[in-house]
Short mmCIF file of C-alpha atoms and ligand atoms in Angstrom, two decimals:
data_model
loop_
_atom_site.label_atom_id
_atom_site.label_comp_id
_atom_site.label_asym_id
_atom_site.label_seq_id
_atom_site.Cartn_x
_atom_site.Cartn_y
_atom_site.Cartn_z
CA UNK M 195 68.34 -28.35 53.17
CA UNK M 196 71.35 -29.64 50.02
CA UNK M 197 74.99 -30.45 52.28
CA UNK M 198 73.09 -30.92 54.98
CA UNK M 199 74.89 -33.53 56.49
CA UNK M 200 72.22 -36.63 58.29
CA UNK M 201 74.90 -38.67 58.95
CA UNK M 202 78.43 -38.61 59.82
CA UNK M 203 80.57 -41.31 59.96
CA UNK M 204 84.15 -40.70 61.77
CA UNK M 205 87.78 -43.53 62.35
CA UNK M 206 85.37 -46.19 62.43
CA UNK M 207 87.14 -48.98 62.93
CA UNK M 208 85.64 -52.99 63.77
CA UNK M 209 88.04 -55.79 64.91
CA UNK M 210 86.62 -59.00 64.73
CA UNK M 211 87.46 -61.80 67.71
CA UNK M 212 88.50 -60.82 70.91
CA UNK M 213 92.21 -60.01 72.34
CA UNK M 214 94.06 -63.11 72.57
CA UNK M 215 91.96 -64.91 70.33
CA UNK M 216 92.70 -65.02 67.00
CA UNK M 217 90.67 -61.07 65.25
CA UNK M 218 89.96 -60.04 62.32
CA UNK M 219 90.28 -56.06 60.63
CA UNK M 220 87.34 -56.25 59.30
CA UNK M 221 86.85 -51.78 58.78
CA UNK M 222 90.71 -49.62 59.28
CA UNK M 223 89.00 -46.12 59.49
CA UNK M 224 86.21 -45.83 57.62
CA UNK M 225 85.52 -41.72 57.27
CA UNK M 226 82.78 -40.20 54.81
CA UNK M 227 79.33 -38.08 54.77
CA UNK M 228 75.75 -38.34 53.98
CA UNK M 229 73.75 -34.90 53.45
CA UNK M 230 69.60 -34.54 54.06
CA UNK M 231 68.40 -36.82 50.61
CA UNK M 232 70.73 -37.96 49.53
CA UNK M 233 70.94 -41.32 48.18
CA UNK M 234 74.69 -43.36 48.64
CA UNK M 235 75.59 -46.52 47.37
CA UNK M 236 78.43 -48.67 49.16
CA UNK M 237 80.19 -51.31 46.48
CA UNK M 238 82.89 -53.88 47.32
CA UNK M 239 83.99 -57.26 46.47
CA UNK M 240 82.83 -59.98 48.57
CA UNK M 241 84.19 -60.13 51.66
CA UNK M 242 85.44 -55.90 51.95
CA UNK M 243 83.45 -55.01 54.53
CA UNK M 244 80.05 -53.39 53.20
CA UNK M 245 77.71 -55.92 56.12
CA UNK M 246 79.88 -55.00 59.28
CA UNK M 247 80.05 -51.11 57.98
CA UNK M 248 76.54 -51.42 57.56
CA UNK M 249 75.85 -53.08 60.81
CA UNK M 250 77.70 -50.49 62.07
CA UNK M 251 75.75 -47.24 60.79
CA UNK M 252 72.26 -48.88 61.64
CA UNK M 253 73.53 -49.74 65.23
CA UNK M 254 72.95 -53.11 65.11
CA UNK M 255 76.23 -53.63 66.25
CA UNK M 256 78.86 -51.75 67.66
CA UNK M 257 82.25 -50.63 66.65
CA UNK M 258 85.55 -51.01 67.85
CA UNK M 259 86.21 -47.51 67.67
CA UNK M 260 84.97 -44.26 66.16
CA UNK M 261 81.64 -42.45 66.06
CA UNK M 262 78.39 -42.50 63.88
CA UNK M 263 76.63 -39.88 63.84
CA UNK M 264 72.95 -39.77 62.95
CA UNK M 265 70.02 -36.24 62.92
CA UNK M 266 73.02 -34.87 65.46
CA UNK M 267 72.85 -37.64 67.73
CA UNK M 268 76.37 -39.81 68.02
CA UNK M 269 75.27 -43.01 68.54
CA UNK M 270 77.45 -45.81 69.27
CA UNK M 271 77.37 -45.81 72.83
CA UNK M 272 73.04 -45.87 72.19
CA UNK M 273 71.61 -49.00 75.06
CA UNK M 274 68.47 -50.06 76.13
CA UNK M 275 65.43 -47.89 75.94
CA UNK M 276 67.31 -45.09 74.20
CA UNK M 277 68.92 -47.31 71.01
CA UNK M 278 65.23 -49.07 70.79
CA UNK M 279 63.39 -45.51 70.31
CA UNK M 280 66.68 -44.28 68.55
CA UNK M 281 65.76 -47.08 65.94
CA UNK M 282 61.95 -46.53 65.91
CA UNK M 283 62.42 -43.29 65.00
CA UNK M 284 65.56 -42.65 62.65
CA UNK M 285 66.16 -45.82 60.70
CA UNK M 286 64.82 -48.45 58.18
CA UNK M 287 66.02 -51.75 57.36
CA UNK M 288 66.23 -53.75 54.59
CA UNK M 289 68.06 -57.45 53.97
CA UNK M 290 68.80 -59.68 50.96
CA UNK M 291 66.55 -62.61 52.66
CA UNK M 292 63.09 -59.62 53.64
CA UNK M 293 63.36 -61.29 57.24
CA UNK M 294 59.15 -60.85 57.02
CA UNK M 295 57.24 -62.66 59.76
CA UNK M 296 55.78 -65.40 58.14
CA UNK M 297 52.59 -65.89 60.39
CA UNK M 298 51.47 -62.67 59.64
CA UNK M 299 49.88 -61.01 57.23
CA UNK M 300 51.43 -58.15 54.88
CA UNK M 301 49.13 -55.30 56.45
CA UNK M 302 50.70 -57.28 60.60
CA UNK M 303 54.33 -56.96 59.05
CA UNK M 304 53.97 -53.43 58.09
CA UNK M 305 52.41 -52.52 60.92
CA UNK M 306 54.68 -54.18 63.12
CA UNK M 307 57.57 -50.92 64.41
CA UNK M 308 53.90 -48.88 65.56
CA UNK M 309 52.38 -52.00 66.99
CA UNK M 310 55.54 -51.84 69.13
CA UNK M 311 55.40 -48.57 69.82
CA UNK M 312 52.11 -49.04 71.16
CA UNK M 313 50.67 -46.60 68.86
CA UNK M 314 46.82 -46.61 68.13
CA UNK M 315 45.12 -48.93 66.03
CA UNK M 316 43.09 -45.75 64.42
CA UNK M 317 46.69 -43.80 63.34
CA UNK M 318 48.05 -47.29 62.38
CA UNK M 319 45.34 -48.49 59.16
CA UNK M 320 45.85 -44.71 57.73
CA UNK M 321 49.53 -45.08 58.07
CA UNK M 322 49.73 -48.54 56.70
CA UNK M 323 47.70 -47.88 53.49
CA UNK M 324 49.39 -44.82 52.76
CA UNK M 325 52.87 -46.37 52.76
CA UNK M 326 51.34 -49.83 51.19
CA UNK M 327 49.96 -47.77 48.14
CA UNK M 328 53.20 -45.92 47.83
CA UNK M 329 54.76 -48.87 47.11
CA UNK M 330 52.34 -50.40 45.17
CA UNK M 331 50.93 -53.21 47.46
CA UNK M 332 47.71 -51.87 49.09
CA UNK M 333 46.30 -55.20 47.43
CA UNK M 334 48.32 -57.87 48.88
CA UNK M 335 47.63 -56.81 52.48
CA UNK M 336 46.00 -59.55 53.80
CA UNK M 337 48.16 -61.91 52.14
CA UNK M 338 50.97 -63.96 54.06
CA UNK M 339 54.26 -63.72 52.80
CA UNK M 340 54.02 -67.13 51.05
CA UNK M 341 51.72 -66.16 48.81
CA UNK M 342 53.55 -63.44 47.38
CA UNK M 343 56.20 -62.56 45.01
CA UNK M 344 60.05 -62.13 45.40
CA UNK M 345 59.73 -58.71 44.62
CA UNK M 346 56.12 -57.94 46.25
CA UNK M 347 57.63 -59.25 49.52
CA UNK M 348 60.80 -56.72 49.22
CA UNK M 349 58.36 -54.05 48.81
CA UNK M 350 56.09 -55.22 51.48
CA UNK M 351 59.62 -54.92 53.85
CA UNK M 352 60.85 -52.07 52.08
CA UNK M 353 56.98 -50.31 53.54
CA UNK M 354 57.54 -51.47 57.29
CA UNK M 355 61.41 -50.02 56.52
CA UNK M 356 59.18 -46.83 55.72
CA UNK M 357 56.40 -46.53 57.90
CA UNK M 358 58.33 -44.90 60.56
CA UNK M 359 59.24 -42.45 58.51
CA UNK M 360 62.75 -42.98 58.64
CA UNK M 361 66.14 -40.12 58.21
CA UNK M 362 67.94 -43.11 56.97
CA UNK M 363 67.00 -46.35 55.39
CA UNK M 364 69.21 -48.64 55.01
CA UNK M 365 69.17 -51.46 52.21
CA UNK M 366 72.12 -54.34 52.66
CA UNK M 367 71.87 -56.46 48.60
CA UNK M 368 67.99 -55.22 49.03
CA UNK M 369 67.86 -56.45 45.39
CA UNK M 370 70.22 -59.41 45.80
CA UNK M 371 66.74 -62.68 45.59
CA UNK M 372 64.81 -60.21 43.16
CA UNK M 373 65.05 -61.18 39.66
CA UNK M 374 65.56 -58.33 37.69
CA UNK M 375 62.50 -56.95 36.38
CA UNK M 376 61.19 -56.76 40.00
CA UNK M 377 64.97 -55.47 41.04
CA UNK M 378 64.13 -52.28 38.80
CA UNK M 379 60.79 -51.92 40.08
CA UNK M 380 62.23 -51.61 43.56
CA UNK M 381 64.91 -49.20 42.33
CA UNK M 382 62.59 -47.05 41.09
CA UNK M 383 60.61 -47.04 43.91
CA UNK M 384 63.44 -45.55 46.12
CA UNK M 385 64.84 -43.10 43.72
CA UNK M 386 60.91 -41.92 43.88
CA UNK M 387 60.53 -42.15 47.63
CA UNK M 388 64.41 -40.70 48.10
CA UNK M 389 63.00 -37.55 45.68
CA UNK M 390 59.52 -37.04 47.15
CA UNK M 391 60.15 -37.98 50.75
CA UNK M 392 63.94 -36.76 51.46
CA UNK M 393 64.46 -39.58 53.23
CA UNK M 394 68.25 -40.35 52.78
CA UNK M 395 69.17 -43.88 51.60
CA UNK M 396 72.28 -45.93 52.48
CA UNK M 397 72.57 -49.24 49.48
CA UNK M 398 75.13 -51.64 49.69
CA UNK M 399 75.51 -53.91 46.97
CA UNK M 400 78.34 -55.10 44.29
CA UNK M 401 75.66 -55.26 41.82
CA UNK M 402 76.47 -52.76 39.35
CA UNK M 403 72.63 -52.11 37.99
CA UNK M 404 71.36 -51.44 41.76
CA UNK M 405 74.83 -49.05 42.22
CA UNK M 406 73.85 -46.89 39.44
CA UNK M 407 70.42 -45.66 40.64
CA UNK M 408 72.73 -43.76 43.36
CA UNK M 409 73.84 -39.90 43.06
CA UNK M 410 77.40 -41.21 44.96
CA UNK M 411 79.32 -44.51 45.30
CA UNK M 412 81.39 -45.15 47.57
CA UNK M 413 83.89 -48.16 47.18
CA UNK M 414 85.07 -50.18 49.51
CA UNK M 415 88.38 -52.39 49.73
CA UNK M 416 89.78 -54.30 52.77
CA UNK M 417 87.93 -52.23 54.61
CA UNK M 418 88.85 -48.90 54.10
CA UNK M 419 87.14 -46.68 51.26
CA UNK M 420 89.92 -46.64 48.08
CA UNK M 421 87.13 -44.14 45.74
CA UNK M 422 84.59 -42.24 44.62
CA UNK M 423 82.06 -41.76 42.10
CA UNK M 424 79.65 -38.93 41.73
CA UNK M 425 76.22 -39.09 39.55
CA UNK M 426 76.44 -35.33 38.66
CA UNK M 427 74.20 -34.90 36.04
CA UNK M 428 74.84 -38.05 34.20
CA UNK M 429 71.88 -40.25 33.12
CA UNK M 430 71.68 -43.47 34.70
CA UNK M 431 73.26 -45.76 32.12
CA UNK M 432 76.19 -43.47 31.44
CA UNK M 433 76.75 -43.70 35.02
CA UNK M 434 76.48 -47.43 35.37
CA UNK M 435 79.09 -47.73 32.22
CA UNK M 436 81.46 -45.35 34.58
CA UNK M 437 80.76 -47.78 37.53
CA UNK M 438 81.64 -50.85 35.34
CA UNK M 439 84.91 -48.92 34.34
CA UNK M 440 86.26 -48.06 37.95
CA UNK M 441 85.02 -51.90 38.89
CA UNK M 442 87.53 -53.36 36.20
CA UNK M 443 90.61 -50.90 37.30
CA UNK M 444 89.44 -50.59 41.59
CA UNK M 445 89.19 -54.49 41.83
CA UNK M 446 91.94 -55.27 40.57
N1 ADP C 244 81.17 -61.81 63.09
C1 ADP C 244 81.89 -62.19 62.10
N2 ADP C 244 83.45 -62.49 62.88
C2 ADP C 244 84.96 -62.91 62.24
N3 ADP C 244 85.25 -62.31 61.15
C3 ADP C 244 84.12 -61.44 60.80
C4 ADP C 244 82.42 -61.90 61.20
N4 ADP C 244 81.83 -61.29 60.21
C5 ADP C 244 82.02 -60.68 58.70
N5 ADP C 244 83.45 -60.78 59.20
C6 ADP C 244 84.52 -60.82 58.56
O1 ADP C 244 84.51 -59.71 57.94
C7 ADP C 244 85.68 -58.97 56.79
C8 ADP C 244 84.14 -58.47 55.74
O2 ADP C 244 83.01 -59.53 56.12
P1 ADP C 244 81.60 -58.45 55.34
O3 ADP C 244 81.09 -56.92 56.00
O4 ADP C 244 80.55 -59.56 55.60
O5 ADP C 244 81.72 -58.78 54.12
P2 ADP C 244 81.12 -58.05 52.50
O6 ADP C 244 79.50 -57.58 53.32
O7 ADP C 244 81.62 -57.02 52.27
O8 ADP C 244 81.08 -59.65 51.85
C9 ADP C 244 84.74 -60.60 55.80
O9 ADP C 244 86.37 -60.98 55.92
C10 ADP C 244 84.47 -61.76 56.86
O10 ADP C 244 85.03 -62.96 56.99
MG1 MG C 245 77.49 -58.65 52.81
#
């Protein structure tokens, strides 16, 4: 459904360091909503708070105050089994450096979220084969990570993130370690998956080319959202230029 929120972020604050010691306020009140099926980008200079924000949204860290709701579930105070279940069902995460387990094959890496939930082998196999074929890595399933290129590794990581059919896919600079043609391939796959499977995507990047694949971009500076850009019907190349122009004025 269009314009149905899948994630809401309300007055999110994050201060690093304990009271009484040296503290740093990395997020100073962040508010925004992501709708079902949206592909949203977060841009900002190094140190602006992008990774901090993404880690709060993806339940990898807890905010100092504020609330995040995903699929009607408030997530900031989830703990233990509830947190593990929520992550397994609703969230996929892709990192810049792939985070694949080197001692496991591509197949075993992709299957891991299901293996950890004790899903039956006979259900795992078709699920892995299905997501691997969507991401164009079906022929590499028996390879170990060190036998794959960067682009192939990131597609294995994407398959692992998507195998649970999460509501939200988060990426922290997922193209940061890729050459430009592998980056383009991955971004095209994100767009396809976003369109065809209604997975909502939140991509953190400082790269204008990656950001040009998004439908909407939030610009963050010193822990606050300072500007928003919507692509609308603009061709990607024109949106790319608009992003460059915005960065030119925003980062001053
Ligand atoms: N664990 C931490 N402890 C203290 N300060 C941190 C920690 N993580 C990040 N910071 C600080 O918070 C700010 C935002 O960092 P980060 O979210 O990593 O920015 P970005 O991803 O946009 O480069 C930076 O000034 C950084 O030094
Ligand atoms: Mg970062």
